Amino acid sequence: MSLTFSSTPTLRGFGQIAGSIAKAADGSVRDRGPDAQVRRGCVDEAAPAAQPWDRNRFGSTAERISTVESLVAVAKELQAEHAAEFPRGTKQKLKHDREVLSAELTELMDRPDADRPIGRPAAIRIALAAIEVDLEKHSLGITRTDVAVYEAVFNFLCFAGSGRWFPSWAKIAHAARCCEKSVGRALRRLGHHGLLAWISRSTTKSRRSDPAVKQRVQTSHAYFLDLKKRMAERVYQRFVQLRDRRRLRFGITRAAAKPEQAMQPAPSKDVAELRRTIAGFGASLLASDGHLGRV
């Protein structure tokens, strides 16, 4: 529990700190009630849906190394693209421009209609919308910390064949040498680009103030790889290219794709009845010698 506060502490701040200390003393911190209901967006850790380990299994050590190295390389390329598109200071400049334009728009809207330049308010709104898009894109760009977190996450993937993968944020932060908040932000961006997917899990534990009472608490995520579905097509094709190059180092060639056979739709009752009618009509037209009879 952190006792840090702003440079000018208030009475309310001291009250919150005193309340937290009191709750920690009687063991009531994080008590969420005796209900055992799974929270929305979470899956019980014992449920099959919370164990997507089959997606993390690799056929061989060479396949595992090729996949992991290629994914990290893709993350580094995305980080380089983000750094080139948004150089240092770009975010501050965008925020400054947004403040200036917002102030100008407010000043224009306070004027009478006759004194407003025609089209200027609309132009400002368009510029503000573009700035918001750039800021959102900047917030989702891969950073160097994100790459470090991505590399650290793979340290906890069980390569023994089980595919189990559920490290806590604290373990990831310690391996990546960053704070847990940085891990949360990195996972959000990695998930946005399809580099990583996870399932939020929860479990039941005894309440600290009353061990006889069970309560539902959040536990670590279950991570898995779902690249083709979640990655952008350009990013996924780049990953496949890098993975195939690394496969060649181990003598693994890309297997020839088998031609897919077209699936024949199952005939409906109407089609089957129509076929029988046509067959009966054709049989009635055939003569005894096997030729069509004359009309």
Short mmCIF file of C-alpha atoms in Angstrom, two decimals:
data_model
loop_
_atom_site.label_atom_id
_atom_site.label_comp_id
_atom_site.label_asym_id
_atom_site.label_seq_id
_atom_site.Cartn_x
_atom_site.Cartn_y
_atom_site.Cartn_z
CA MET A 1 0.00 0.00 0.00
CA SER A 2 1.41 3.34 -1.05
CA LEU A 3 1.24 6.33 1.30
CA THR A 4 2.40 8.84 -1.30
CA PHE A 5 0.33 11.96 -1.86
CA SER A 6 0.56 15.28 -3.64
CA SER A 7 2.84 18.09 -2.51
CA THR A 8 -0.15 19.78 -0.83
CA PRO A 9 -1.94 17.11 1.25
CA THR A 10 -5.53 17.81 2.19
CA LEU A 11 -7.65 16.73 5.13
CA ARG A 12 -9.52 14.37 2.85
CA GLY A 13 -6.24 12.79 1.75
CA PHE A 14 -5.19 12.17 5.35
CA GLY A 15 -8.60 10.67 6.01
CA GLN A 16 -8.26 8.24 3.11
CA ILE A 17 -4.82 7.17 4.33
CA ALA A 18 -6.12 6.65 7.87
CA GLY A 19 -9.04 4.60 6.54
CA SER A 20 -6.73 2.38 4.49
CA ILE A 21 -4.50 1.79 7.51
CA ALA A 22 -7.54 0.89 9.62
CA LYS A 23 -8.81 -1.57 7.03
CA ALA A 24 -5.38 -3.17 6.72
CA ALA A 25 -5.21 -3.55 10.49
CA ASP A 26 -8.46 -5.52 10.77
CA GLY A 27 -7.84 -7.51 7.60
CA SER A 28 -10.77 -6.12 5.64
CA VAL A 29 -8.82 -4.79 2.64
CA ARG A 30 -10.12 -6.07 -0.70
CA ASP A 31 -13.03 -7.89 0.90
CA ARG A 32 -15.60 -8.06 -1.90
CA GLY A 33 -18.40 -9.95 -0.21
CA PRO A 34 -19.24 -13.60 0.27
CA ASP A 35 -20.71 -14.16 -3.20
CA ALA A 36 -18.98 -16.70 -5.44
CA GLN A 37 -20.34 -15.40 -8.73
CA VAL A 38 -17.85 -15.03 -11.59
CA ARG A 39 -17.45 -11.40 -12.56
CA ARG A 40 -18.37 -10.23 -16.04
CA GLY A 41 -15.50 -10.68 -18.50
CA CYS A 42 -13.80 -13.34 -16.36
CA VAL A 43 -13.78 -17.12 -16.47
CA ASP A 44 -13.28 -19.41 -13.51
CA GLU A 45 -9.74 -20.74 -13.60
CA ALA A 46 -10.99 -24.34 -13.34
CA ALA A 47 -13.23 -24.02 -16.41
CA PRO A 48 -11.98 -25.49 -19.73
CA ALA A 49 -12.38 -22.09 -21.40
CA ALA A 50 -9.73 -20.69 -19.03
CA GLN A 51 -7.14 -23.22 -20.19
CA PRO A 52 -6.34 -22.46 -23.86
CA TRP A 53 -3.05 -24.33 -23.64
CA ASP A 54 -3.52 -26.29 -26.88
CA ARG A 55 -2.84 -23.09 -28.85
CA ASN A 56 0.59 -22.73 -27.25
CA ARG A 57 2.00 -26.13 -28.16
CA PHE A 58 4.71 -26.51 -30.78
CA GLY A 59 5.60 -29.55 -32.82
CA SER A 60 9.32 -29.28 -32.15
CA THR A 61 11.95 -27.13 -30.49
CA ALA A 62 12.87 -25.67 -33.89
CA GLU A 63 9.26 -24.65 -34.45
CA ARG A 64 9.11 -23.00 -31.04
CA ILE A 65 12.33 -21.04 -31.53
CA SER A 66 11.30 -19.94 -35.03
CA THR A 67 7.90 -18.73 -33.84
CA VAL A 68 9.08 -16.89 -30.73
CA GLU A 69 12.02 -15.19 -32.45
CA SER A 70 9.82 -14.12 -35.36
CA LEU A 71 7.17 -12.65 -33.07
CA VAL A 72 9.75 -10.65 -31.13
CA ALA A 73 11.25 -9.45 -34.42
CA VAL A 74 7.81 -8.31 -35.61
CA ALA A 75 7.29 -6.42 -32.36
CA LYS A 76 10.64 -4.66 -32.80
CA GLU A 77 9.73 -3.68 -36.37
CA LEU A 78 6.41 -2.26 -35.19
CA GLN A 79 8.26 -0.29 -32.52
CA ALA A 80 10.65 1.11 -35.15
CA GLU A 81 7.72 2.12 -37.37
CA HIS A 82 6.03 3.84 -34.45
CA ALA A 83 9.22 5.72 -33.53
CA ALA A 84 9.65 6.88 -37.13
CA GLU A 85 6.02 8.03 -37.46
CA PHE A 86 5.94 9.76 -34.06
CA PRO A 87 9.35 11.23 -33.21
CA ARG A 88 10.13 12.41 -29.71
CA GLY A 89 8.00 15.42 -28.80
CA THR A 90 5.19 14.64 -31.24
CA LYS A 91 2.68 13.84 -28.50
CA GLN A 92 3.38 17.10 -26.66
CA LYS A 93 3.02 19.05 -29.91
CA LEU A 94 -0.30 17.39 -30.68
CA LYS A 95 -1.63 18.20 -27.22
CA HIS A 96 -0.44 21.81 -27.54
CA ASP A 97 -2.14 22.18 -30.92
CA ARG A 98 -5.32 20.71 -29.47
CA GLU A 99 -5.32 23.24 -26.64
CA VAL A 100 -4.72 26.15 -29.02
CA LEU A 101 -7.44 25.07 -31.43
CA SER A 102 -9.90 24.36 -28.61
CA ALA A 103 -9.30 27.82 -27.18
CA GLU A 104 -9.78 29.40 -30.60
CA LEU A 105 -12.98 27.44 -31.18
CA THR A 106 -14.35 28.51 -27.80
CA GLU A 107 -13.51 32.14 -28.55
CA LEU A 108 -15.19 31.95 -31.96
CA MET A 109 -18.34 30.36 -30.59
CA ASP A 110 -18.64 33.16 -28.04
CA ARG A 111 -18.82 35.72 -30.82
CA PRO A 112 -22.06 36.70 -32.54
CA ASP A 113 -22.86 34.72 -35.66
CA ALA A 114 -22.15 37.67 -37.90
CA ASP A 115 -18.61 38.07 -36.54
CA ARG A 116 -17.53 34.44 -37.02
CA PRO A 117 -15.35 33.71 -40.06
CA ILE A 118 -17.30 31.52 -42.41
CA GLY A 119 -16.01 27.94 -42.34
CA ARG A 120 -13.40 28.48 -39.63
CA PRO A 121 -15.26 26.66 -36.81
CA ALA A 122 -15.82 23.66 -39.07
CA ALA A 123 -12.16 23.66 -40.09
CA ILE A 124 -11.11 23.71 -36.43
CA ARG A 125 -13.41 20.79 -35.61
CA ILE A 126 -11.93 18.77 -38.47
CA ALA A 127 -8.41 19.56 -37.27
CA LEU A 128 -9.33 18.55 -33.70
CA ALA A 129 -10.77 15.26 -34.92
CA ALA A 130 -7.55 14.55 -36.83
CA ILE A 131 -5.49 15.32 -33.71
CA GLU A 132 -7.60 12.92 -31.65
CA VAL A 133 -7.01 10.19 -34.23
CA ASP A 134 -3.25 10.79 -34.11
CA LEU A 135 -3.24 10.75 -30.31
CA GLU A 136 -5.17 7.48 -30.25
CA LYS A 137 -2.78 5.98 -32.79
CA HIS A 138 0.17 7.19 -30.74
CA SER A 139 -1.24 5.60 -27.58
CA LEU A 140 -1.48 2.20 -29.33
CA GLY A 141 2.03 2.25 -30.81
CA ILE A 142 4.55 -0.36 -29.66
CA THR A 143 7.31 1.07 -27.45
CA ARG A 144 10.66 -0.30 -26.30
CA THR A 145 9.14 -1.15 -22.94
CA ASP A 146 6.43 -3.12 -24.71
CA VAL A 147 9.08 -5.15 -26.55
CA ALA A 148 10.86 -5.86 -23.25
CA VAL A 149 7.56 -6.99 -21.70
CA TYR A 150 6.85 -9.18 -24.74
CA GLU A 151 10.20 -10.90 -24.45
CA ALA A 152 9.69 -11.35 -20.71
CA VAL A 153 6.25 -12.94 -21.18
CA PHE A 154 7.73 -15.73 -23.31
CA ASN A 155 10.06 -16.64 -20.45
CA PHE A 156 7.05 -18.05 -18.60
CA LEU A 157 5.61 -20.13 -21.45
CA CYS A 158 5.88 -23.84 -20.66
CA PHE A 159 7.70 -25.41 -23.58
CA ALA A 160 7.53 -28.95 -22.15
CA GLY A 161 4.45 -29.74 -24.20
CA SER A 162 1.69 -28.54 -21.89
CA GLY A 163 1.56 -24.98 -23.23
CA ARG A 164 0.58 -23.59 -19.80
CA TRP A 165 1.07 -19.82 -19.72
CA PHE A 166 -0.29 -17.72 -16.84
CA PRO A 167 2.39 -15.43 -15.28
CA SER A 168 1.28 -12.65 -12.98
CA TRP A 169 1.92 -9.00 -13.76
CA ALA A 170 4.37 -8.87 -10.86
CA LYS A 171 6.52 -11.66 -12.34
CA ILE A 172 6.41 -10.10 -15.80
CA ALA A 173 7.37 -6.69 -14.39
CA HIS A 174 10.31 -8.20 -12.49
CA ALA A 175 11.56 -10.01 -15.61
CA ALA A 176 11.13 -6.92 -17.82
CA ARG A 177 12.53 -4.55 -15.16
CA CYS A 178 9.54 -2.24 -15.18
CA CYS A 179 6.49 -1.54 -13.02
CA GLU A 180 3.20 -3.40 -13.13
CA LYS A 181 1.39 -0.42 -14.64
CA SER A 182 3.83 -0.53 -17.57
CA VAL A 183 3.02 -4.21 -17.98
CA GLY A 184 -0.69 -3.42 -18.15
CA ARG A 185 -0.17 -0.73 -20.77
CA ALA A 186 2.16 -2.98 -22.77
CA LEU A 187 -0.31 -5.86 -22.78
CA ARG A 188 -3.04 -3.55 -24.04
CA ARG A 189 -0.92 -2.46 -26.97
CA LEU A 190 0.37 -5.97 -27.71
CA GLY A 191 -3.17 -7.26 -27.70
CA HIS A 192 -4.28 -4.47 -30.03
CA HIS A 193 -1.70 -5.57 -32.61
CA GLY A 194 -2.58 -9.26 -32.23
CA LEU A 195 0.79 -10.24 -30.83
CA LEU A 196 -0.75 -11.70 -27.68
CA ALA A 197 -4.16 -12.79 -26.44
CA TRP A 198 -5.41 -13.74 -23.02
CA ILE A 199 -8.43 -14.81 -20.99
CA SER A 200 -9.21 -13.04 -17.72
CA ARG A 201 -9.59 -15.55 -14.91
CA SER A 202 -10.86 -15.49 -11.35
CA THR A 203 -10.94 -17.89 -8.43
CA THR A 204 -12.33 -18.16 -4.92
CA LYS A 205 -10.26 -17.58 -1.79
CA SER A 206 -10.94 -17.35 1.91
CA ARG A 207 -11.76 -13.91 3.20
CA ARG A 208 -8.95 -12.53 5.33
CA SER A 209 -11.26 -11.12 7.98
CA ASP A 210 -13.30 -14.34 8.07
CA PRO A 211 -11.53 -17.45 6.63
CA ALA A 212 -14.80 -19.38 6.65
CA VAL A 213 -16.26 -17.03 4.02
CA LYS A 214 -15.22 -17.47 0.38
CA GLN A 215 -14.95 -14.56 -2.00
CA ARG A 216 -14.28 -14.23 -5.71
CA VAL A 217 -10.90 -12.65 -6.55
CA GLN A 218 -9.02 -11.90 -9.73
CA THR A 219 -6.11 -14.15 -10.65
CA SER A 220 -3.52 -14.09 -13.42
CA HIS A 221 -4.51 -14.14 -17.09
CA ALA A 222 -4.27 -17.25 -19.25
CA TYR A 223 -2.21 -16.23 -22.28
CA PHE A 224 -2.29 -17.81 -25.73
CA LEU A 225 -1.37 -17.11 -29.35
CA ASP A 226 -4.12 -16.47 -31.90
CA LEU A 227 -2.07 -14.76 -34.58
CA LYS A 228 -3.94 -15.32 -37.83
CA LYS A 229 -7.25 -14.22 -36.38
CA ARG A 230 -6.08 -11.17 -34.42
CA MET A 231 -3.15 -9.80 -36.42
CA ALA A 232 -3.53 -7.37 -39.28
CA GLU A 233 -2.95 -9.07 -42.62
CA ARG A 234 0.22 -7.09 -43.31
CA VAL A 235 1.67 -7.92 -39.90
CA TYR A 236 0.75 -11.58 -40.13
CA GLN A 237 2.33 -11.98 -43.57
CA ARG A 238 5.51 -10.37 -42.26
CA PHE A 239 5.52 -12.82 -39.34
CA VAL A 240 5.10 -15.80 -41.70
CA GLN A 241 7.97 -14.51 -43.84
CA LEU A 242 10.32 -14.20 -40.86
CA ARG A 243 9.24 -17.56 -39.45
CA ASP A 244 9.87 -19.35 -42.75
CA ARG A 245 13.36 -17.88 -42.93
CA ARG A 246 14.16 -19.17 -39.45
CA ARG A 247 12.68 -22.55 -40.29
CA LEU A 248 15.16 -22.92 -43.10
CA ARG A 249 17.99 -22.62 -40.61
CA PHE A 250 16.72 -25.81 -38.98
CA GLY A 251 16.06 -27.54 -42.29
CA ILE A 252 12.29 -27.21 -42.04
CA THR A 253 10.66 -26.66 -45.42
CA ARG A 254 7.20 -25.33 -45.88
CA ALA A 255 4.85 -28.19 -46.63
CA ALA A 256 2.98 -27.97 -49.89
CA ALA A 257 -0.58 -26.96 -49.33
CA LYS A 258 -3.10 -29.61 -50.30
CA PRO A 259 -5.75 -28.49 -52.78
CA GLU A 260 -9.02 -28.01 -51.01
CA GLN A 261 -11.96 -29.91 -52.44
CA ALA A 262 -15.12 -27.97 -52.95
CA MET A 263 -17.84 -28.99 -50.53
CA GLN A 264 -20.98 -30.20 -52.25
CA PRO A 265 -24.07 -28.80 -50.57
CA ALA A 266 -26.51 -31.36 -49.27
CA PRO A 267 -29.52 -31.66 -51.56
CA SER A 268 -32.69 -30.26 -50.15
CA LYS A 269 -36.03 -32.01 -50.28
CA ASP A 270 -37.22 -29.80 -53.13
CA VAL A 271 -34.15 -30.57 -55.25
CA ALA A 272 -34.45 -34.32 -54.61
CA GLU A 273 -38.13 -34.27 -55.56
CA LEU A 274 -37.32 -32.34 -58.74
CA ARG A 275 -34.67 -34.90 -59.67
CA ARG A 276 -37.13 -37.77 -59.24
CA THR A 277 -39.71 -35.99 -61.37
CA ILE A 278 -37.21 -35.38 -64.19
CA ALA A 279 -36.01 -38.98 -64.03
CA GLY A 280 -39.58 -40.31 -64.25
CA PHE A 281 -40.38 -38.01 -67.15
CA GLY A 282 -37.27 -39.17 -69.01
CA ALA A 283 -38.17 -42.82 -68.44
CA SER A 284 -41.65 -42.26 -69.87
CA LEU A 285 -40.16 -40.81 -73.07
CA LEU A 286 -37.86 -43.76 -73.67
CA ALA A 287 -39.13 -46.38 -76.08
CA SER A 288 -38.70 -50.08 -75.54
CA ASP A 289 -35.59 -50.08 -77.81
CA GLY A 290 -33.88 -47.45 -75.66
CA HIS A 291 -34.48 -44.50 -77.99
CA LEU A 292 -36.71 -41.53 -77.45
CA GLY A 293 -40.15 -42.21 -78.79
CA ARG A 294 -41.72 -40.11 -81.49
CA VAL A 295 -44.46 -37.77 -80.56
#
